[in-house]
XYZ file of C-alpha atoms in Angstrom:
758
model
C 9.039 6.474 -25.286
C 6.026 8.031 -26.967
C 5.903 5.930 -30.143
C 2.477 4.264 -30.426
C 1.593 1.048 -32.187
C -1.600 -0.910 -32.796
C -1.162 -3.968 -30.567
C -2.143 -4.881 -27.883
C -4.767 -2.385 -28.813
C -6.444 -0.948 -25.773
C -3.287 0.547 -24.226
C -2.144 1.978 -27.531
C -5.570 3.537 -28.064
C -5.419 5.436 -24.758
C -2.005 6.926 -25.560
C 0.477 4.608 -23.869
C 3.877 4.509 -25.536
C 5.944 1.479 -26.459
C 7.831 1.489 -23.161
C 4.670 1.741 -21.034
C 2.922 -0.973 -23.067
C 5.888 -3.332 -22.722
C 5.957 -2.788 -18.940
C 2.200 -3.262 -18.622
C 2.313 -6.524 -20.587
C 5.136 -7.872 -18.415
C 3.231 -7.012 -15.238
C -0.021 -8.448 -16.595
C 1.726 -11.720 -17.402
C 2.949 -12.003 -13.805
C 0.196 -10.377 -11.745
C -2.820 -9.922 -13.985
C -4.493 -6.841 -15.447
C -7.924 -5.995 -16.790
C -6.786 -6.027 -20.435
C -5.475 -9.602 -20.092
C -8.756 -10.911 -18.625
C -9.783 -12.783 -21.777
C -6.431 -14.529 -21.967
C -6.650 -15.542 -18.304
C -10.236 -16.763 -18.773
C -9.068 -19.345 -21.292
C -8.240 -21.501 -18.295
C -11.949 -22.406 -18.160
C -11.963 -23.924 -21.676
C -10.114 -27.183 -20.851
C -12.179 -27.532 -17.674
C -15.406 -27.537 -19.669
C -14.150 -29.811 -22.458
C -11.982 -32.278 -20.491
C -13.586 -32.270 -17.028
C -17.171 -31.546 -18.105
C -17.472 -28.487 -15.841
C -20.798 -26.967 -16.903
C -23.142 -24.142 -15.920
C -26.530 -25.108 -14.456
C -29.654 -22.976 -14.174
C -29.146 -19.313 -13.182
C -31.505 -18.138 -10.386
C -33.927 -15.361 -11.258
C -32.266 -12.861 -8.918
C -28.909 -13.230 -10.692
C -30.141 -12.853 -14.258
C -29.900 -9.071 -14.016
C -26.156 -9.091 -13.211
C -24.160 -7.035 -15.714
C -20.391 -6.773 -16.044
C -20.026 -3.698 -18.253
C -18.144 -1.114 -16.203
C -16.202 2.054 -16.860
C -13.092 3.117 -14.981
C -9.632 4.586 -15.284
C -6.103 3.384 -15.903
C -3.417 4.668 -13.556
C -0.404 5.360 -15.738
C 3.027 6.893 -15.134
C 3.225 10.185 -13.188
C -0.305 9.730 -11.801
C -1.709 9.930 -15.332
C -5.350 8.775 -15.347
C -6.950 7.589 -18.549
C -10.736 6.940 -18.595
C -12.130 3.815 -20.240
C -15.748 3.179 -21.175
C -15.790 -0.567 -20.550
C -13.106 -2.661 -18.868
C -15.013 -5.980 -19.027
C -16.532 -6.087 -22.530
C -18.362 -9.131 -23.804
C -18.741 -10.915 -20.445
C -22.139 -12.399 -19.549
C -23.422 -14.077 -16.397
C -24.592 -17.194 -18.317
C -21.151 -18.812 -18.509
C -18.699 -20.481 -16.158
C -16.382 -17.497 -16.598
C -19.254 -15.135 -15.781
C -20.174 -16.926 -12.538
C -16.495 -17.141 -11.526
C -16.104 -13.396 -12.183
C -19.230 -12.691 -10.123
C -17.837 -14.805 -7.279
C -14.579 -12.804 -7.333
C -16.411 -9.465 -7.431
C -18.616 -10.131 -4.398
C -16.118 -11.886 -2.102
C -13.202 -9.468 -2.551
C -14.604 -7.123 0.119
C -14.325 -9.750 2.879
C -11.428 -11.950 1.734
C -7.877 -11.696 0.461
C -6.783 -12.907 -2.965
C -5.790 -16.389 -1.785
C -9.176 -16.984 -0.134
C -11.060 -15.681 -3.195
C -9.135 -18.204 -5.300
C -10.310 -20.894 -2.849
C -13.913 -19.832 -3.454
C -13.460 -19.995 -7.231
C -11.827 -23.426 -7.026
C -14.691 -24.727 -4.877
C -17.117 -23.252 -7.417
C -15.448 -25.221 -10.219
C -15.625 -28.403 -8.114
C -19.380 -28.003 -7.922
C -19.560 -26.964 -4.257
C -21.897 -24.036 -5.032
C -24.528 -25.883 -7.092
C -24.775 -23.361 -9.932
C -21.792 -24.992 -11.656
C -21.503 -28.736 -12.147
C -17.989 -29.872 -11.370
C -18.183 -32.822 -13.750
C -15.520 -35.382 -12.904
C -14.061 -32.951 -10.331
C -17.089 -33.484 -8.062
C -16.038 -37.040 -7.202
C -12.231 -37.099 -7.475
C -11.996 -40.301 -5.447
C -14.104 -42.198 -7.978
C -12.923 -40.609 -11.225
C -9.251 -40.114 -10.248
C -9.530 -36.570 -11.634
C -8.295 -33.777 -9.389
C -7.953 -30.045 -9.767
C -4.575 -29.467 -11.479
C -2.094 -27.968 -9.031
C -0.788 -25.394 -11.530
C -4.341 -24.164 -12.139
C -4.192 -22.144 -8.927
C -1.647 -19.673 -10.335
C -3.843 -19.114 -13.388
C -6.910 -18.569 -11.220
C -4.945 -16.094 -9.084
C -4.222 -14.034 -12.214
C -7.869 -14.334 -13.216
C -9.031 -12.999 -9.823
C -6.548 -10.118 -10.078
C -7.821 -9.355 -13.599
C -11.374 -9.060 -12.298
C -10.358 -6.898 -9.334
C -8.282 -4.677 -11.620
C -11.260 -4.148 -13.940
C -13.397 -3.206 -10.932
C -10.792 -0.852 -9.419
C -12.811 2.379 -9.603
C -15.977 1.377 -11.426
C -19.432 2.796 -10.777
C -20.433 -0.582 -9.332
C -17.607 -0.427 -6.835
C -18.501 3.121 -5.843
C -22.102 2.058 -5.269
C -20.910 -0.883 -3.173
C -18.779 1.410 -1.011
C -21.814 3.633 -0.426
C -23.834 0.602 0.643
C -21.051 -0.446 3.009
C -21.159 3.064 4.517
C -24.771 2.394 5.406
C -23.898 -1.043 6.781
C -21.372 0.507 9.162
C -24.024 2.935 10.376
C -26.431 0.073 11.056
C -23.955 -2.392 12.570
C -22.196 0.178 14.716
C -20.337 -2.184 17.039
C -16.613 -2.813 16.866
C -17.135 -6.512 16.159
C -17.537 -5.678 12.487
C -13.755 -5.386 12.202
C -12.937 -8.633 13.967
C -11.015 -11.186 11.975
C -12.886 -13.568 9.703
C -13.317 -16.666 11.853
C -14.105 -20.121 10.521
C -17.690 -19.594 11.755
C -18.116 -16.380 9.742
C -16.520 -17.974 6.681
C -18.854 -20.960 6.927
C -21.793 -18.544 7.065
C -20.444 -16.796 3.941
C -20.301 -20.158 2.176
C -23.876 -20.981 3.193
C -25.048 -17.645 1.787
C -23.208 -18.187 -1.491
C -24.663 -21.671 -1.944
C -28.203 -20.457 -1.429
C -27.718 -17.250 -3.444
C -26.308 -19.277 -6.337
C -29.367 -21.520 -6.421
C -28.896 -24.426 -4.011
C -32.258 -25.557 -2.634
C -32.785 -25.375 1.115
C -34.261 -28.284 3.022
C -35.017 -26.445 6.269
C -38.746 -26.690 6.857
C -40.487 -23.346 6.626
C -37.538 -21.445 5.138
C -38.047 -20.098 1.637
C -35.295 -20.599 -0.901
C -35.006 -16.851 -1.526
C -34.500 -15.729 2.091
C -31.276 -16.015 4.111
C -30.810 -15.098 7.783
C -27.354 -14.405 9.196
C -25.470 -13.064 12.204
C -22.425 -12.210 10.065
C -21.763 -8.693 8.772
C -19.405 -10.312 6.288
C -22.310 -12.205 4.710
C -24.263 -8.959 4.504
C -21.243 -7.381 2.789
C -21.239 -10.117 0.143
C -24.952 -9.594 -0.465
C -24.517 -5.826 -0.809
C -21.666 -6.348 -3.292
C -23.958 -8.606 -5.316
C -26.659 -5.919 -5.229
C -24.184 -3.286 -6.439
C -23.292 -5.536 -9.368
C -26.885 -5.758 -10.537
C -28.281 -8.765 -8.677
C -31.897 -8.506 -7.504
C -30.998 -8.717 -3.812
C -32.319 -6.761 -0.833
C -30.496 -6.568 2.501
C -32.185 -5.810 5.820
C -30.801 -5.253 9.315
C -32.948 -6.358 12.243
C -32.213 -3.827 15.009
C -33.799 -2.395 18.142
C -35.395 0.212 15.878
C -36.975 -2.427 13.677
C -36.274 -3.963 10.285
C -34.129 -1.436 8.377
C -33.188 -1.873 4.728
C -29.716 -0.992 3.473
C -29.781 0.763 0.141
C -33.561 0.753 0.078
C -33.777 4.131 -1.626
C -31.365 3.077 -4.352
C -33.303 -0.065 -5.280
C -35.506 1.544 -7.942
C -37.610 0.400 -9.533
C -38.571 -2.483 -7.257
C -38.113 -5.788 -9.012
C -40.150 -8.879 -8.311
C -38.745 -12.099 -6.859
C -35.727 -10.641 -5.004
C -33.351 -12.665 -2.875
C -33.549 -11.313 0.690
C -30.751 -11.323 3.265
C -31.501 -10.372 6.862
C -28.663 -9.479 9.227
C -29.702 -9.998 12.865
C -28.190 -7.406 15.207
C -30.539 -8.405 18.045
C -31.374 -11.827 19.472
C -33.204 -13.779 16.740
C -36.373 -15.734 17.508
C -35.973 -19.313 18.641
C -37.441 -20.674 15.395
C -34.277 -19.480 13.576
C -31.910 -21.320 15.925
C -31.422 -24.261 13.580
C -30.952 -22.018 10.556
C -28.335 -19.914 12.363
C -26.676 -23.056 13.673
C -23.029 -23.446 14.599
C -20.110 -24.641 12.492
C -20.208 -28.286 11.408
C -17.665 -30.501 13.130
C -15.690 -31.236 9.981
C -15.155 -27.498 9.370
C -13.987 -26.496 12.836
C -10.323 -27.324 12.320
C -9.880 -25.413 9.086
C -7.074 -22.852 9.254
C -8.349 -19.344 8.595
C -5.890 -16.468 7.956
C -6.106 -13.400 10.175
C -8.240 -11.333 7.798
C -10.006 -8.177 8.956
C -13.124 -6.727 7.398
C -12.492 -3.156 6.266
C -14.947 -0.455 7.254
C -15.698 1.744 4.223
C -16.980 4.972 5.741
C -16.484 8.691 6.219
C -15.132 10.607 9.184
C -18.423 10.518 11.119
C -18.776 6.732 10.919
C -15.115 5.931 11.604
C -14.880 8.320 14.568
C -17.966 6.693 16.088
C -16.585 3.219 15.331
C -13.222 3.877 17.010
C -14.950 5.501 19.994
C -17.046 2.360 20.449
C -13.988 0.130 20.110
C -12.331 2.033 22.953
C -15.501 2.214 25.104
C -15.323 6.002 25.192
C -19.045 6.452 25.817
C -19.152 9.460 23.502
C -22.115 10.791 21.599
C -21.575 10.496 17.820
C -21.512 14.276 17.416
C -18.856 14.594 20.142
C -16.645 11.839 18.718
C -16.851 13.455 15.278
C -15.873 16.910 16.549
C -12.941 15.622 18.635
C -11.764 13.520 15.691
C -11.998 16.487 13.328
C -10.024 18.749 15.686
C -7.324 16.152 16.336
C -6.868 15.326 12.635
C -6.612 19.027 11.763
C -3.992 19.498 14.475
C -2.036 16.479 13.203
C -2.054 17.775 9.625
C -0.226 20.865 10.901
C 2.592 18.787 12.418
C 6.008 18.607 10.767
C 7.936 15.419 10.070
C 11.725 15.146 10.031
C 14.198 12.387 9.316
C 15.307 10.859 12.601
C 18.986 11.938 12.846
C 19.739 8.837 14.916
C 18.580 6.430 12.200
C 21.493 4.975 10.270
C 20.966 1.635 8.583
C 17.161 1.931 8.639
C 15.572 5.228 7.705
C 12.918 6.399 10.168
C 10.783 9.519 10.320
C 9.474 11.252 13.423
C 7.626 14.390 14.383
C 9.636 17.548 14.898
C 9.852 18.353 18.616
C 8.301 21.769 17.917
C 5.115 20.054 16.705
C 4.367 18.953 20.265
C 5.062 22.331 21.851
C 2.128 24.432 22.991
C 0.313 25.880 25.956
C -1.037 23.172 28.248
C -3.571 23.932 30.954
C -3.320 22.347 34.387
C -6.361 20.166 33.642
C -4.820 18.798 30.449
C -1.461 18.354 32.175
C -3.024 16.323 34.989
C -4.794 14.048 32.509
C -1.566 13.490 30.564
C 0.414 12.690 33.736
C -2.185 10.146 34.795
C -1.876 8.270 31.526
C 1.908 8.422 31.004
C 4.216 7.649 33.882
C 7.851 8.704 33.978
C 9.758 11.829 33.066
C 7.817 14.864 31.914
C 10.436 15.236 29.165
C 9.636 11.797 27.758
C 8.325 11.994 24.187
C 5.254 9.925 25.080
C 4.407 12.441 27.791
C 4.749 15.283 25.288
C 2.357 13.465 22.965
C -0.112 12.915 25.801
C 0.029 16.614 26.740
C -0.562 17.625 23.116
C -3.599 15.361 22.749
C -4.918 16.242 26.223
C -4.884 19.891 25.150
C -6.990 19.003 22.087
C -9.408 17.089 24.291
C -9.613 19.919 26.837
C -10.161 22.426 24.050
C -13.422 20.623 23.298
C -14.768 19.787 26.780
C -13.405 22.699 28.872
C -14.028 20.801 32.106
C -12.427 21.695 35.437
C -11.221 18.145 36.036
C -11.067 14.779 34.250
C -11.085 12.278 37.105
C -13.478 9.866 35.424
C -11.449 6.928 33.991
C -13.396 7.176 30.738
C -11.292 10.219 29.823
C -8.247 7.960 29.621
C -10.037 6.129 26.790
C -11.078 9.417 25.201
C -7.443 10.548 25.355
C -6.471 7.341 23.509
C -9.178 8.133 20.970
C -7.795 11.655 20.516
C -4.257 10.306 20.128
C -5.341 7.923 17.358
C -7.119 10.732 15.510
C -4.045 12.965 15.900
C -1.832 10.229 14.430
C -4.199 9.952 11.438
C -3.750 13.675 10.812
C 0.023 13.383 11.138
C 0.053 10.532 8.638
C -2.144 12.569 6.315
C 0.603 15.210 6.384
C 2.864 12.731 4.559
C 0.398 12.293 1.665
C 1.644 14.510 -1.152
C -1.462 14.523 -3.341
C -4.197 16.378 -1.473
C -6.740 13.804 -2.512
C -10.451 13.635 -1.636
C -9.662 10.017 -0.800
C -8.316 11.266 2.544
C -11.860 11.767 3.792
C -13.048 8.352 2.542
C -11.681 5.749 4.932
C -11.307 2.025 4.305
C -10.440 1.311 7.933
C -9.061 -2.113 8.885
C -7.521 -1.338 12.296
C -9.080 -2.891 15.369
C -8.274 -0.329 18.056
C -9.786 -2.398 20.858
C -7.057 -5.031 21.175
C -3.437 -4.496 20.101
C -1.789 -7.495 18.538
C 1.683 -8.178 17.115
C 2.327 -9.424 13.631
C 5.280 -11.823 13.875
C 5.968 -11.630 10.133
C 6.974 -7.968 10.253
C 7.504 -7.445 14.000
C 5.010 -4.607 13.966
C 1.708 -4.025 15.682
C -1.552 -3.194 13.996
C -2.226 -0.721 16.768
C -2.762 2.954 16.040
C -1.648 3.906 19.556
C 1.692 2.175 19.109
C 2.168 4.017 15.821
C 1.460 7.328 17.559
C 4.066 6.617 20.238
C 6.644 5.571 17.651
C 6.206 8.722 15.589
C 7.279 10.865 18.561
C 9.851 8.406 19.924
C 12.223 6.197 17.980
C 10.519 7.067 14.702
C 8.634 4.953 12.189
C 10.107 3.241 9.166
C 8.771 3.689 5.663
C 7.234 0.202 5.642
C 5.286 0.984 8.801
C 4.116 4.282 7.302
C 2.940 2.556 4.120
C 1.112 -0.097 6.059
C -0.562 2.364 8.413
C -1.838 4.353 5.433
C -3.039 1.143 3.784
C -4.937 0.203 6.954
C -6.631 3.618 7.154
C -7.453 4.468 3.534
C -6.774 1.306 1.575
C -8.658 -1.473 3.341
C -5.323 -3.290 3.558
C -4.979 -6.341 5.724
C -2.183 -7.730 7.852
C -2.776 -11.133 6.305
C -1.334 -9.655 3.101
C 1.818 -8.609 4.897
C 3.471 -11.973 5.366
C 6.691 -11.666 3.377
C 9.839 -10.651 5.246
C 10.841 -7.901 2.819
C 10.515 -4.832 5.011
C 13.412 -2.879 3.533
C 12.131 -3.346 -0.006
C 8.461 -2.355 0.369
C 7.765 0.886 -1.507
C 4.016 0.606 -2.009
C 0.961 -1.609 -1.800
C -2.088 -2.045 -4.004
C -5.100 -2.302 -1.675
C -8.772 -3.025 -2.314
C -9.680 0.658 -2.011
C -6.596 2.632 -3.121
C -2.964 2.135 -4.024
C -0.487 3.575 -1.515
C 2.707 4.424 -3.407
C 5.887 6.154 -2.285
C 6.561 9.181 -4.462
C 9.971 7.859 -5.466
C 7.974 5.830 -8.045
C 5.927 8.822 -9.192
C 8.180 11.882 -9.156
C 11.678 11.171 -7.810
C 12.889 14.678 -8.732
C 10.210 16.067 -6.416
C 11.725 14.065 -3.539
C 15.227 15.275 -4.459
C 14.038 18.879 -4.386
C 11.832 18.882 -1.289
C 12.868 15.891 0.830
C 9.914 15.015 3.062
C 8.658 18.586 3.342
C 5.852 18.128 0.790
C 5.031 14.501 1.650
C 6.468 11.180 0.535
C 3.522 9.060 -0.634
C 0.304 9.337 -2.604
C -3.105 7.661 -2.640
C -4.324 6.630 -6.086
C -7.289 4.870 -7.647
C -7.570 3.202 -11.018
C -5.974 0.132 -12.570
C -2.227 0.306 -11.813
C -1.204 -1.466 -15.014
C 2.402 -0.162 -14.954
C 3.036 -0.878 -11.265
C 4.929 -4.152 -10.621
C 3.530 -5.924 -7.567
C 3.068 -9.280 -5.881
C -0.051 -11.022 -7.212
C -1.384 -12.128 -3.814
C -0.246 -9.503 -1.290
C -0.285 -6.468 -3.606
C 3.103 -5.390 -2.230
C 5.275 -3.253 -4.500
C 8.901 -4.214 -3.906
C 12.075 -2.391 -4.859
C 14.278 -4.359 -7.223
C 17.996 -4.897 -6.681
C 19.419 -4.760 -10.207
C 23.089 -4.604 -9.256
C 23.449 -7.772 -7.154
C 24.877 -9.809 -10.040
C 28.320 -8.207 -10.198
C 31.221 -7.120 -8.039
C 31.070 -3.543 -6.852
C 33.529 -0.982 -8.267
C 35.859 0.936 -5.961
C 36.954 4.513 -6.700
C 40.364 5.589 -5.354
C 42.661 8.568 -5.826
C 44.924 8.144 -8.830
C 46.393 9.826 -11.875
C 43.813 9.393 -14.592
C 42.592 12.315 -16.741
C 39.001 13.376 -16.416
C 36.315 12.183 -18.773
C 34.702 15.197 -20.501
C 31.721 16.514 -18.569
C 28.226 16.060 -19.987
C 25.215 18.328 -19.962
C 22.914 15.582 -21.200
C 19.451 15.336 -19.657
C 18.457 12.080 -18.017
C 14.926 10.709 -18.246
C 13.545 8.256 -15.706
C 11.013 5.458 -15.930
C 9.684 2.761 -13.603
C 10.311 -0.689 -15.029
C 9.417 -4.234 -13.940
C 12.447 -6.264 -12.920
C 12.727 -9.993 -12.383
C 15.745 -11.195 -10.433
C 17.312 -14.641 -10.523
C 15.493 -15.509 -7.275
C 12.114 -14.980 -8.948
C 9.339 -12.502 -8.276
C 8.606 -9.202 -9.932
C 9.837 -5.926 -8.491
C 10.243 -2.304 -9.575
C 13.442 -0.522 -10.547
C 14.120 2.985 -11.836
C 15.864 3.247 -15.196
C 17.774 6.390 -16.171
C 17.753 6.991 -19.926
C 20.412 8.976 -21.754
C 20.503 9.469 -25.532
C 17.725 6.919 -25.998
C 19.460 4.139 -24.050
C 19.262 2.863 -20.475
C 22.352 4.254 -18.776
C 21.641 3.384 -15.129
C 19.459 0.904 -13.282
C 18.641 2.076 -9.770
C 17.116 0.473 -6.687
C 14.172 2.758 -5.682
C 14.492 1.948 -1.966
C 18.206 2.751 -1.920
C 17.641 5.911 -3.949
C 14.894 7.138 -1.616
C 17.000 6.392 1.452
C 19.953 8.343 0.107
C 17.798 11.293 -0.978
C 16.298 11.650 2.498
C 18.714 10.287 5.084
C 21.300 13.076 5.167
C 20.823 16.524 3.634
C 23.351 18.470 5.735
C 26.899 18.124 7.089
C 25.690 18.693 10.639
C 26.114 15.807 13.094
C 27.741 13.662 10.451
C 29.914 11.937 13.101
C 26.963 9.986 14.507
C 25.756 9.102 11.027
C 28.775 7.977 8.995
C 30.402 4.698 10.027
C 33.109 4.585 7.337
C 36.673 5.262 8.568
C 39.270 6.905 6.361
C 42.908 7.972 6.541
C 42.573 10.509 3.753
C 41.045 13.986 3.720
C 41.204 14.540 -0.035
C 38.328 15.573 -2.250
C 37.747 13.306 -5.239
C 35.740 15.273 -7.840
C 33.494 12.967 -9.856
C 32.049 14.358 -13.054
C 28.534 13.477 -14.059
C 29.633 11.590 -17.147
C 31.582 9.167 -14.948
C 28.453 8.086 -13.099
C 27.162 6.471 -16.275
C 30.322 4.350 -16.404
C 30.573 3.504 -12.720
C 26.847 2.840 -12.089
C 27.483 1.091 -8.744
C 30.581 2.033 -6.766
C 32.130 2.909 -3.423
C 34.843 5.412 -2.522
C 38.066 4.779 -0.663
C 40.695 7.248 0.425
C 38.754 10.489 0.277
C 35.443 12.242 -0.186
C 33.719 12.024 -3.535
C 31.997 15.174 -4.781
C 29.502 15.426 -7.639
C 28.451 18.875 -8.870
C 24.705 18.709 -9.597
C 23.383 22.150 -8.667
C 19.995 22.704 -10.254
C 20.130 19.313 -11.983
C 17.696 17.007 -10.199
C 18.240 14.316 -12.809
C 21.926 14.057 -11.956
C 21.223 14.292 -8.242
C 19.069 11.192 -8.635
C 21.702 9.418 -10.699
C 24.440 10.091 -8.140
C 22.286 9.171 -5.126
C 21.306 5.870 -6.712
C 24.831 4.746 -7.610
C 26.081 4.076 -4.072
C 24.880 2.104 -1.069
C 22.669 3.418 1.721
C 24.292 5.889 4.129
C 27.142 6.657 1.725
C 25.635 9.902 0.406
C 25.092 13.414 1.711
C 22.731 15.614 -0.291
C 24.238 19.042 0.347
C 21.245 21.347 -0.164
C 22.295 24.360 1.936
C 24.210 27.064 0.070
C 26.367 28.014 3.058
C 27.587 24.434 3.498
C 28.461 24.197 -0.181
C 30.453 27.423 0.198
C 32.237 25.950 3.223
C 33.177 22.902 1.206
C 34.463 25.091 -1.644
C 36.778 27.123 0.620
C 38.046 23.947 2.256
C 38.754 22.198 -1.034
C 42.476 22.720 -0.854
C 42.719 22.472 2.924
C 42.529 19.676 5.437
C 38.930 18.449 5.614
C 38.924 17.332 9.238
C 36.521 20.091 10.232
C 34.238 19.269 7.279
C 33.827 15.710 8.437
C 32.762 12.724 6.366
C 35.162 10.668 4.263
C 34.732 7.625 2.047
C 31.290 8.850 1.080
C 29.780 10.786 -1.784
C 28.704 14.405 -1.399
C 26.199 15.612 -3.977
C 26.182 19.377 -4.375
C 22.563 20.433 -4.755
C 22.811 24.104 -3.786
C 25.355 26.930 -3.861
C 27.976 27.459 -6.554
C 31.051 25.265 -6.716
C 33.029 24.175 -9.753
C 36.118 22.068 -10.428
C 39.186 22.897 -12.511
C 38.931 21.639 -16.080
C 42.048 19.463 -15.722
C 43.219 17.762 -12.571
C 44.380 14.316 -11.464
C 41.688 11.720 -11.901
C 40.720 8.865 -9.660
C 41.549 5.267 -10.364
C 38.838 2.747 -11.076
C 39.380 -0.604 -9.433
C 37.592 -3.918 -9.528
C 38.850 -6.729 -7.277
C 42.000 -4.707 -6.659
C 42.854 -4.308 -10.358
C 42.856 -0.953 -12.184
C 40.514 -0.982 -15.183
C 39.755 1.364 -18.058
C 36.086 2.478 -17.997
C 34.155 2.548 -21.257
C 33.416 5.791 -23.008
C 30.808 8.124 -21.517
C 27.207 7.388 -22.396
C 27.783 3.685 -23.126
C 25.302 1.454 -21.268
C 27.240 -0.791 -18.928
C 25.554 -3.781 -17.316
C 26.982 -6.752 -15.506
C 30.518 -7.418 -14.421
C 33.673 -6.576 -16.310
């Protein structure tokens, strides 16, 4: 997998091997990637030749826009490869250039689908700078935008976003948005994009792109707005080289955002003024309401993300909750609560069976609680003092009291401050699950509105940090909820992206700010070795060219490669063993397209240069984490059995079985010190049919009970993978039968790839 070749060029030049290049090309064809931008841009050629879509005059303030940008590629195993220019040869004076500019500046306030809408409207001539040709009057010319064009434009938008993933222009834009948060302050910045705000964004784009204004007394190069989203678009344009200046009209006066960075001053700028106070009456018409024909347009529930550091986000959340805290106080409480949360310990909820959930260890909530903190906690949480929510309230009340040191907290505002502390504590706890100690943890892209909780019917979850905090000490939180919470804190992710009912298959998400990826896709052996002790997910920047994902939502889904055949059943029988193997397995993440469509990710195990196993990452992760001890197996295993026999399964047999279940005994695979074979065994059976036996003393107990009745050991009809201790099998002993649909079959020789049904 390290053989290089010349085409497609850019990936080979940065050291990608044949396997990585093939995966990247498959993903680019489905989702889009920066290196396929030129191919995707060919969609504009027939529009210009057949529909007469043409570029008009470029305004002076846009002539300085440049697309050259450096960045990195995110490869396998968190490998980052720097690139000098990810958008070579692109100029603003073309239809492709204007469409790319539109995608770059609207991606901070809209999802992929809405950005595609903007680009389509641009091609129809709605934004003046491009003439839509025959598309401008479809009723007269009978020419309409081709329906299939939308998929091509979606790939094009993804190509542009991928090229901008961690560019210097994007970093400058994030810094400008930091300043915007400081100026705006109020919690309304995170409210969903209403049709009124979207209409204001469209007005800004039309005027910025050169449409003349007919409002008496208003210059063509000055735009007034009440929308922080419009200001965000203008700042993104400034970061990409446009000669644009953005001002905020506040109680303190007219303050410029990014004023120090605009050097040298250029003449004839386009000026955007965001009004954060009541505007003068002469601007009433300019800041007018939504036209009647626009008021019924359906607008997805999109939230603006707040790109800021700990100081800005702590102040923002405090304002959302009406805590009435000074910025310095909110920052210090937030810092203390996050630090306390980072020290918490997560465990797998022993009561979770079909759906894996994680929760905080009970010891994490234990600590000395003063009477003042205890009274505050009791006032907020009714019910038993032993209730997990009460324990959480006591923990967070202690953090709060450690800062204030007051004698009493009778003022109702402290209930809100306790909520604030709880949210910050949950952020720290979630940070504990991030395995790569990244500086990204202190750079938030916050898209959670803490002021009003609201359910998301698509995934039956709430975008409410307080609900998450209660779940992590109660029934536990599933991996999908953990991914989404991280995406909403550090990624700028949006609930509007989370509309597909695929909860059990979500293993990552590519967000505007970072990619949140479960470590099963990065280092599965690390998960096998440590469980959740060292974290289960990572935050990454760069172009994720080898990460299969949905083109519109960014969701990374686990593939189900073994749904096209009947499952094998392993029973006790009289067959001789297949010789054991000491071969080393290598693992790679591969794109997988099932018969139902869509692109997902699977894990391939390679042996002797061939794919020997295809594994579902979600199933593999579940089995690696769900049960790592024989304790309390009765409440976990639901499979009955009339047999107490051990069925030794040698590693070489896994390559032949690939996907099987056990009947009439307990399967045992010896994989001590071999994380590759632990992964192979855990991925070959269904969820909740595996115990990863990592404790030496339990392995010893199983060894001494091998020839005895196993009633006191416990689970049957499942697979036990020996990860610790020292236990071996005799070289020759009766072998199990292999059955398919009730018939005994002869497995192929060891090491032979075996796909499909027999």
